[in-house]
CSV table of C-alpha atoms in Angstrom, one decimal:
chain,number,residue,atom,x,y,z
A,208,UNK,CA,-175.5,92.2,32.9
A,209,UNK,CA,-175.7,92.9,36.0
A,210,UNK,CA,-174.5,96.1,36.8
A,211,UNK,CA,-170.9,95.1,39.8
A,212,UNK,CA,-170.5,92.4,36.8
A,213,UNK,CA,-170.1,94.3,34.1
A,214,UNK,CA,-167.3,96.6,36.6
A,215,UNK,CA,-165.2,93.9,37.2
A,216,UNK,CA,-165.2,92.4,34.2
A,217,UNK,CA,-164.2,96.6,33.3
A,218,UNK,CA,-161.7,96.1,35.0
A,219,UNK,CA,-160.3,93.1,35.3
A,220,UNK,CA,-157.5,92.5,33.2
A,221,UNK,CA,-157.2,88.8,32.6
A,222,UNK,CA,-160.7,90.1,30.3
A,223,UNK,CA,-157.3,91.7,27.8
A,224,UNK,CA,-158.7,90.0,24.9
A,225,UNK,CA,-163.0,90.5,25.7
A,226,UNK,CA,-162.0,94.6,24.5
A,227,UNK,CA,-165.0,97.3,26.1
A,228,UNK,CA,-165.9,99.6,23.3
A,229,UNK,CA,-166.7,103.5,24.5
A,230,UNK,CA,-168.8,106.0,24.6
A,231,UNK,CA,-167.7,106.8,21.3
A,232,UNK,CA,-167.6,103.5,19.9
A,233,UNK,CA,-163.7,102.9,19.7
A,234,UNK,CA,-162.2,99.4,21.4
A,235,UNK,CA,-160.7,100.4,24.6
A,236,UNK,CA,-158.4,97.5,26.7
A,237,UNK,CA,-158.8,97.1,30.2
A,238,UNK,CA,-156.6,99.7,31.5
A,239,UNK,CA,-157.3,102.5,29.8
A,240,UNK,CA,-161.0,101.6,30.8
A,241,UNK,CA,-159.4,101.7,34.0
A,242,UNK,CA,-158.5,105.7,33.8
A,243,UNK,CA,-161.8,106.6,32.3
A,244,UNK,CA,-163.4,105.3,35.4
A,245,UNK,CA,-160.5,107.0,38.1
A,246,UNK,CA,-160.6,110.0,36.6
A,247,UNK,CA,-164.4,110.0,36.3
A,248,UNK,CA,-165.0,109.5,40.0
A,249,UNK,CA,-161.6,111.9,40.5
A,250,UNK,CA,-164.0,115.3,38.9
A,251,UNK,CA,-168.0,113.2,40.4
A,252,UNK,CA,-170.4,114.5,43.2
A,253,UNK,CA,-169.4,110.9,45.5
A,254,UNK,CA,-166.3,111.5,46.0
A,255,UNK,CA,-166.6,115.5,47.5
A,256,UNK,CA,-169.4,113.4,49.3
A,257,UNK,CA,-167.1,110.8,50.8
A,258,UNK,CA,-164.7,113.5,51.3
A,259,UNK,CA,-167.3,115.7,53.8
A,260,UNK,CA,-168.5,112.1,55.9
A,261,UNK,CA,-164.1,111.8,56.0
A,262,UNK,CA,-164.0,115.0,57.4
A,263,UNK,CA,-166.9,114.7,59.6
A,264,UNK,CA,-165.6,111.6,61.4
A,265,UNK,CA,-162.0,113.2,61.9
A,266,UNK,CA,-163.6,116.4,63.9
A,267,UNK,CA,-166.4,113.7,66.0
A,268,UNK,CA,-163.2,112.8,67.8
A,269,UNK,CA,-163.1,109.7,71.0
A,270,UNK,CA,-161.5,106.7,70.8
A,271,UNK,CA,-159.8,104.9,68.6
A,272,UNK,CA,-161.3,102.3,67.0
A,273,UNK,CA,-158.7,99.3,66.9
A,274,UNK,CA,-159.8,96.2,64.6
A,275,UNK,CA,-160.6,93.3,66.5
A,276,UNK,CA,-159.4,90.0,65.6
A,277,UNK,CA,-160.8,86.2,65.3
A,278,UNK,CA,-162.7,85.3,68.9
A,279,UNK,CA,-161.8,82.7,70.8
A,280,UNK,CA,-162.1,79.3,71.2
A,281,UNK,CA,-164.8,79.9,74.3
A,282,UNK,CA,-166.4,82.0,72.5
A,283,UNK,CA,-166.9,80.3,68.5
A,284,UNK,CA,-168.5,77.4,71.3
A,285,UNK,CA,-170.4,79.4,73.0
A,286,UNK,CA,-171.7,81.2,70.0
A,287,UNK,CA,-171.8,78.3,68.1
A,288,UNK,CA,-173.9,76.2,71.5
A,289,UNK,CA,-177.1,78.6,70.9
A,290,UNK,CA,-177.5,78.7,67.6
A,291,UNK,CA,-177.0,74.9,67.2
A,292,UNK,CA,-179.4,75.2,70.1
A,293,UNK,CA,-182.5,77.0,68.5
A,294,UNK,CA,-181.8,75.4,65.2
A,295,UNK,CA,-182.8,72.2,67.2
A,296,UNK,CA,-185.7,74.3,68.6
A,297,UNK,CA,-187.3,75.2,66.3
A,298,UNK,CA,-186.6,72.6,63.4
A,299,UNK,CA,-189.7,70.0,64.8
A,300,UNK,CA,-187.9,67.4,62.9
A,301,UNK,CA,-184.6,67.9,65.2
A,302,UNK,CA,-185.3,65.7,68.7
A,303,UNK,CA,-189.2,67.4,68.7
A,304,UNK,CA,-190.5,64.0,66.2
A,305,UNK,CA,-187.9,61.7,67.5
A,306,UNK,CA,-189.6,63.0,71.6
A,307,UNK,CA,-193.2,62.2,70.7
A,308,UNK,CA,-192.0,58.8,69.0
A,309,UNK,CA,-190.4,57.6,71.7
A,310,UNK,CA,-193.3,58.3,73.8
A,311,UNK,CA,-195.9,56.9,72.2
A,312,UNK,CA,-193.1,53.6,71.5
A,313,UNK,CA,-192.4,53.3,75.7
A,314,UNK,CA,-196.4,53.1,76.3
A,315,UNK,CA,-196.5,50.8,73.7
A,316,UNK,CA,-193.9,48.9,75.5
A,317,UNK,CA,-194.6,50.0,78.6
A,318,UNK,CA,-198.7,48.2,78.3
A,319,UNK,CA,-197.3,45.8,76.6
A,320,UNK,CA,-194.7,44.4,80.0
A,321,UNK,CA,-197.3,46.0,81.9
A,322,UNK,CA,-195.9,44.9,86.0
A,323,UNK,CA,-193.3,41.7,85.1
A,324,UNK,CA,-193.6,40.2,88.4
A,325,UNK,CA,-190.9,38.3,89.1
A,326,UNK,CA,-192.2,34.6,88.3
A,327,UNK,CA,-189.9,33.2,86.2
A,328,UNK,CA,-191.3,34.2,82.8
A,329,UNK,CA,-190.8,38.0,84.3
A,330,UNK,CA,-187.0,36.6,83.4
A,331,UNK,CA,-187.3,36.9,79.5
A,332,UNK,CA,-190.1,39.1,79.7
A,333,UNK,CA,-187.1,41.4,80.9
A,334,UNK,CA,-184.2,40.8,79.6
A,335,UNK,CA,-186.4,41.4,76.2
A,336,UNK,CA,-187.9,44.8,77.1
A,337,UNK,CA,-184.5,46.0,77.7
A,338,UNK,CA,-182.8,44.8,74.9
A,339,UNK,CA,-185.6,47.0,73.3
A,340,UNK,CA,-184.5,50.0,74.7
A,341,UNK,CA,-180.9,49.9,74.6
A,342,UNK,CA,-181.1,48.5,70.1
A,343,UNK,CA,-184.1,49.9,69.0
A,344,UNK,CA,-184.7,53.4,71.3
A,345,UNK,CA,-181.0,54.0,70.5
A,346,UNK,CA,-181.5,53.0,66.3
A,347,UNK,CA,-184.1,55.6,66.3
A,348,UNK,CA,-181.4,58.2,66.7
A,349,UNK,CA,-180.4,58.0,63.0
A,350,UNK,CA,-184.0,60.7,62.6
A,351,UNK,CA,-182.3,64.0,63.3
A,352,UNK,CA,-179.1,62.5,61.0
A,353,UNK,CA,-181.2,65.0,57.4
A,354,UNK,CA,-180.9,67.4,59.8
A,355,UNK,CA,-176.8,67.5,60.9
A,356,UNK,CA,-176.7,67.3,57.0
A,357,UNK,CA,-178.1,70.4,56.5
A,358,UNK,CA,-175.8,71.4,59.4
A,359,UNK,CA,-172.3,69.9,58.0
A,360,UNK,CA,-173.2,72.1,55.0
A,361,UNK,CA,-173.2,75.2,56.6
A,362,UNK,CA,-170.8,74.2,58.3
A,363,UNK,CA,-168.0,73.6,55.8
A,364,UNK,CA,-169.1,76.7,54.4
A,365,UNK,CA,-167.8,78.5,57.0
A,366,UNK,CA,-165.1,76.3,57.7
A,367,UNK,CA,-163.4,76.9,54.4
A,368,UNK,CA,-163.7,81.3,54.7
A,369,UNK,CA,-162.3,80.8,58.4
A,370,UNK,CA,-165.3,81.6,60.8
A,371,UNK,CA,-164.1,78.5,63.5
A,372,UNK,CA,-162.8,75.1,63.5
A,373,UNK,CA,-163.6,71.5,64.0
A,374,UNK,CA,-163.7,71.6,67.5
A,375,UNK,CA,-165.8,74.4,68.4
A,376,UNK,CA,-168.2,72.6,65.9
A,377,UNK,CA,-167.8,69.5,67.2
A,378,UNK,CA,-168.1,70.8,71.3
A,379,UNK,CA,-171.0,72.7,70.1
A,380,UNK,CA,-173.4,70.1,68.8
A,381,UNK,CA,-172.3,68.1,71.7
A,382,UNK,CA,-173.2,70.7,74.6
A,383,UNK,CA,-177.1,71.9,71.8
A,384,UNK,CA,-177.8,67.9,72.3
A,385,UNK,CA,-177.3,67.7,76.2
A,386,UNK,CA,-181.0,69.2,76.9
A,387,UNK,CA,-183.1,67.0,74.6
A,388,UNK,CA,-181.4,63.9,74.8
A,389,UNK,CA,-181.6,63.9,78.6
A,390,UNK,CA,-185.1,65.4,77.7
A,391,UNK,CA,-186.0,61.9,76.1
A,392,UNK,CA,-184.2,59.8,77.8
A,393,UNK,CA,-186.5,60.9,81.5
A,394,UNK,CA,-189.2,61.2,80.4
A,395,UNK,CA,-190.0,58.6,78.2
A,396,UNK,CA,-187.4,56.6,79.7
A,397,UNK,CA,-190.0,56.8,83.1
A,398,UNK,CA,-192.8,55.6,81.1
A,399,UNK,CA,-191.5,51.7,79.8
A,400,UNK,CA,-189.8,51.7,83.4
A,401,UNK,CA,-192.8,52.2,86.4
A,402,UNK,CA,-195.2,50.5,83.5
A,403,UNK,CA,-193.6,47.1,83.5
A,404,UNK,CA,-192.5,47.4,86.9
A,405,UNK,CA,-188.6,47.1,87.0
A,406,UNK,CA,-186.8,47.8,89.9
A,407,UNK,CA,-188.0,51.1,91.7
A,408,UNK,CA,-186.4,52.9,93.3
A,409,UNK,CA,-184.9,56.4,92.6
A,410,UNK,CA,-181.4,54.8,92.1
A,411,UNK,CA,-182.1,52.3,89.2
A,412,UNK,CA,-183.9,54.1,87.2
A,413,UNK,CA,-180.9,57.4,87.1
A,414,UNK,CA,-179.3,54.5,86.3
A,415,UNK,CA,-181.4,53.1,83.7
A,416,UNK,CA,-181.4,57.3,82.0
A,417,UNK,CA,-178.0,57.3,81.9
A,418,UNK,CA,-177.5,55.1,80.1
A,419,UNK,CA,-179.6,55.3,77.9
A,420,UNK,CA,-179.1,58.8,77.3
A,421,UNK,CA,-175.4,57.8,77.4
A,422,UNK,CA,-176.3,55.5,74.2
A,423,UNK,CA,-178.3,58.0,72.0
A,424,UNK,CA,-174.3,60.4,72.4
A,425,UNK,CA,-173.1,57.8,70.5
A,426,UNK,CA,-175.3,56.8,68.2
A,427,UNK,CA,-175.1,60.7,67.3
A,428,UNK,CA,-171.8,60.3,66.7
A,429,UNK,CA,-171.6,57.2,64.8
A,430,UNK,CA,-174.0,59.0,62.3
A,431,UNK,CA,-171.7,62.4,63.0
A,432,UNK,CA,-168.8,60.1,61.5
A,433,UNK,CA,-171.1,58.8,58.8
A,434,UNK,CA,-171.6,62.4,57.9
A,435,UNK,CA,-168.3,63.4,57.6
A,436,UNK,CA,-168.0,60.2,55.3
A,437,UNK,CA,-171.2,59.8,53.5
A,438,UNK,CA,-172.7,63.3,52.9
A,439,UNK,CA,-176.0,62.3,50.8
A,440,UNK,CA,-178.7,61.7,54.5
A,441,UNK,CA,-180.1,59.0,52.5
A,442,UNK,CA,-177.4,56.6,52.1
A,443,UNK,CA,-175.9,57.3,55.1
A,444,UNK,CA,-179.3,56.5,57.3
A,445,UNK,CA,-179.0,53.3,54.8
A,446,UNK,CA,-175.4,52.6,55.7
A,447,UNK,CA,-176.4,54.3,59.9
A,448,UNK,CA,-179.0,51.5,59.9
A,449,UNK,CA,-176.6,48.9,58.3
A,450,UNK,CA,-173.4,49.6,61.0
A,451,UNK,CA,-175.9,49.4,63.9
A,452,UNK,CA,-177.8,46.2,62.7
A,453,UNK,CA,-174.4,44.3,62.5
A,454,UNK,CA,-174.5,45.8,66.3
A,455,UNK,CA,-177.3,44.5,67.4
A,456,UNK,CA,-176.3,41.1,65.9
A,457,UNK,CA,-173.1,41.1,68.5
A,458,UNK,CA,-174.8,42.9,71.5
A,459,UNK,CA,-175.2,39.9,73.0
A,460,UNK,CA,-179.6,38.8,73.1
A,461,UNK,CA,-180.3,37.5,69.8
A,462,UNK,CA,-176.6,35.5,70.4
A,463,UNK,CA,-176.1,34.9,73.2
A,464,UNK,CA,-172.0,35.5,73.8
A,465,UNK,CA,-170.8,31.9,74.0
A,466,UNK,CA,-172.8,30.9,71.3
A,467,UNK,CA,-171.4,33.6,69.1
A,468,UNK,CA,-168.7,32.7,66.6
A,469,UNK,CA,-164.6,33.5,67.8
A,470,UNK,CA,-163.7,35.1,64.4
A,471,UNK,CA,-165.3,37.7,63.8
A,472,UNK,CA,-168.6,38.0,65.3
A,473,UNK,CA,-167.2,37.4,68.6
A,474,UNK,CA,-163.5,38.5,68.1
A,475,UNK,CA,-163.8,41.4,67.4
A,476,UNK,CA,-168.0,43.1,66.9
A,477,UNK,CA,-169.2,41.9,71.0
A,478,UNK,CA,-166.7,44.2,72.3
A,479,UNK,CA,-166.6,47.3,69.5
A,480,UNK,CA,-170.8,47.0,69.9
A,481,UNK,CA,-172.0,49.3,71.8
A,482,UNK,CA,-174.5,47.3,72.2
A,483,UNK,CA,-173.2,44.6,74.6
A,484,UNK,CA,-171.8,47.7,77.2
A,485,UNK,CA,-175.8,49.3,77.5
A,486,UNK,CA,-177.0,45.3,77.2
A,487,UNK,CA,-175.2,44.4,80.3
A,488,UNK,CA,-175.3,47.3,82.4
A,489,UNK,CA,-179.3,47.7,82.1
A,490,UNK,CA,-178.7,43.8,83.7
A,491,UNK,CA,-177.5,44.1,86.3
A,492,UNK,CA,-178.7,47.2,87.2
A,493,UNK,CA,-182.6,45.6,87.1
A,494,UNK,CA,-181.0,41.5,88.0
A,495,UNK,CA,-178.9,42.2,90.3
A,496,UNK,CA,-181.0,42.5,94.2
A,497,UNK,CA,-184.2,39.9,92.4
A,498,UNK,CA,-184.8,36.4,93.7
A,499,UNK,CA,-187.3,34.3,91.1
A,500,UNK,CA,-188.3,31.8,91.5
A,501,UNK,CA,-186.4,28.6,89.0
A,502,UNK,CA,-188.2,25.8,87.4
A,503,UNK,CA,-185.5,23.2,88.3
A,504,UNK,CA,-187.1,20.2,89.4
A,505,UNK,CA,-185.5,19.4,92.1
A,506,UNK,CA,-183.1,21.9,92.5
A,507,UNK,CA,-183.7,25.0,94.4
A,508,UNK,CA,-186.4,26.8,94.8
A,509,UNK,CA,-185.4,30.3,94.2
A,510,UNK,CA,-182.9,31.6,91.7
A,511,UNK,CA,-181.4,34.7,92.5
A,512,UNK,CA,-180.7,37.5,90.0
A,513,UNK,CA,-176.4,37.0,89.7
A,514,UNK,CA,-177.4,33.2,88.7
A,515,UNK,CA,-179.4,34.5,86.1
A,516,UNK,CA,-176.6,36.9,85.2
A,517,UNK,CA,-173.8,34.3,85.0
A,518,UNK,CA,-176.1,32.3,83.3
A,519,UNK,CA,-178.8,32.7,80.9
A,520,UNK,CA,-177.9,36.1,80.3
A,521,UNK,CA,-174.1,34.8,80.4
A,522,UNK,CA,-173.3,38.3,81.6
A,523,UNK,CA,-169.5,39.2,82.2
A,524,UNK,CA,-169.8,40.0,85.8
A,525,UNK,CA,-165.8,40.9,87.1
A,526,UNK,CA,-166.5,44.7,86.9
A,527,UNK,CA,-169.6,46.3,88.4
A,528,UNK,CA,-172.2,48.1,85.9
A,529,UNK,CA,-170.7,51.2,86.4
A,530,UNK,CA,-168.2,50.2,84.3
A,531,UNK,CA,-170.4,49.7,81.3
A,532,UNK,CA,-171.2,53.4,82.0
A,533,UNK,CA,-168.3,54.3,82.3
A,534,UNK,CA,-167.0,52.0,78.7
A,535,UNK,CA,-170.4,54.3,76.8
A,536,UNK,CA,-169.3,57.9,78.0
A,537,UNK,CA,-165.5,56.4,76.9
A,538,UNK,CA,-167.3,56.2,73.4
A,539,UNK,CA,-169.1,59.0,72.9
A,540,UNK,CA,-165.5,60.6,73.5
A,541,UNK,CA,-163.6,58.8,70.5
A,542,UNK,CA,-167.1,58.8,68.1
A,543,UNK,CA,-166.7,62.8,68.2
A,544,UNK,CA,-162.4,62.6,67.9
A,545,UNK,CA,-162.2,60.3,65.2
A,546,UNK,CA,-165.1,62.9,63.8
A,547,UNK,CA,-163.0,65.0,64.0
A,548,UNK,CA,-159.8,63.3,62.5
A,549,UNK,CA,-161.9,62.8,59.5
A,550,UNK,CA,-162.8,66.4,58.5
A,551,UNK,CA,-158.9,67.3,59.0
A,552,UNK,CA,-157.9,64.5,56.9
A,553,UNK,CA,-160.7,64.9,54.3
A,554,UNK,CA,-159.4,68.4,54.9
A,555,UNK,CA,-156.2,67.8,54.0
A,556,UNK,CA,-156.7,65.6,51.3
A,557,UNK,CA,-158.8,67.1,49.0
A,558,UNK,CA,-156.4,69.1,48.0
A,559,UNK,CA,-154.2,67.0,47.1
A,560,UNK,CA,-156.9,64.8,45.1
A,561,UNK,CA,-157.7,68.2,43.3
A,562,UNK,CA,-154.3,68.2,42.0
A,563,UNK,CA,-154.1,64.2,40.9
A,564,UNK,CA,-157.5,64.4,39.2
A,565,UNK,CA,-156.6,68.2,37.4
A,566,UNK,CA,-152.6,66.9,36.2
A,567,UNK,CA,-155.2,63.6,35.8
A,568,UNK,CA,-157.8,65.9,32.8
A,569,UNK,CA,-154.8,67.8,31.3
A,570,UNK,CA,-154.8,67.4,27.8
A,571,UNK,CA,-151.2,65.9,26.5
A,572,UNK,CA,-149.6,68.9,24.0
A,573,UNK,CA,-147.6,67.2,21.2
A,574,UNK,CA,-145.0,69.0,19.6
A,575,UNK,CA,-143.9,68.4,15.5
A,576,UNK,CA,-140.4,69.7,15.1
A,577,UNK,CA,-140.4,72.0,12.1
A,578,UNK,CA,-138.4,70.2,9.6
A,579,UNK,CA,-140.4,66.9,10.0
A,580,UNK,CA,-141.9,65.3,7.2
A,581,UNK,CA,-144.7,63.5,6.2
A,582,UNK,CA,-143.6,60.0,5.5
């Protein structure tokens, strides 16, 4: 037996039924065992050594050492952010592998749609390229889900020990992931953007990169919610992929908004799907200000970007592209708040469920009266 287990078993009165044997072979109760150990310690050299150490400490002097309280919320967030940042840096599967895959995919997209030009056919090409970025590049954000599940396991243990709260964990995870997502948005995004030949001004590219960054933050928040409800990483990836697949179908590309069936798919799924706002932000950023040759016989020789957005892509033009970006930023905050609330709810519900389960599993005891007679 492990020595620590042996002594814990010896001094624990819950094990009084398992009486220990003394040195002389006689049975000994727990109280007797505790007295024997205490008396042995008092007459041992260990007590004298500890007494001398205490006297030396008292003779040293100095200021009184006060017990430190629980670290502040800011300190918790900073320490967790630093630890999470280092963990993401060391874990190749968290962001670095995704970064390499994004570069490869953007090279593929850039070469397939290389220099699309300004012909009428480039309208569909530009829209398809932007849809791929908004849908499939952001879809790959689920690649970091297994690593996040491991972080959730560590968070669960440390949370039970009272080291920090859920809000500190959410803020730290968000801040530590920001530099990596920004790097993924800018470098691969620039490769695909400029190879395709989209609007070349720095303002248009900056908006493109910010929308891509924000959309990936939205997906990570969505996967945080999935991780809180489905802790198994394989089932979580399947669940997250299914949710994004449904949102992707209702994003306004595979089926134009006016063609979506109104029950469920148009209202409310079309407005819930973050792809709607990502696609519209990308389309407004790219097409407004451009003109293309028209293919309509007898009509105008050119078609403006405003007309393309209104008639070809059926984009809502009642507000600017910055409103779409603002809605995506709101989704980033909303998904993380939902994650916090779900974790809090699970923490409060788990003891209640355990009590109900204990009552359900408790064996029923039938007491027979002494005076009862068998028939």
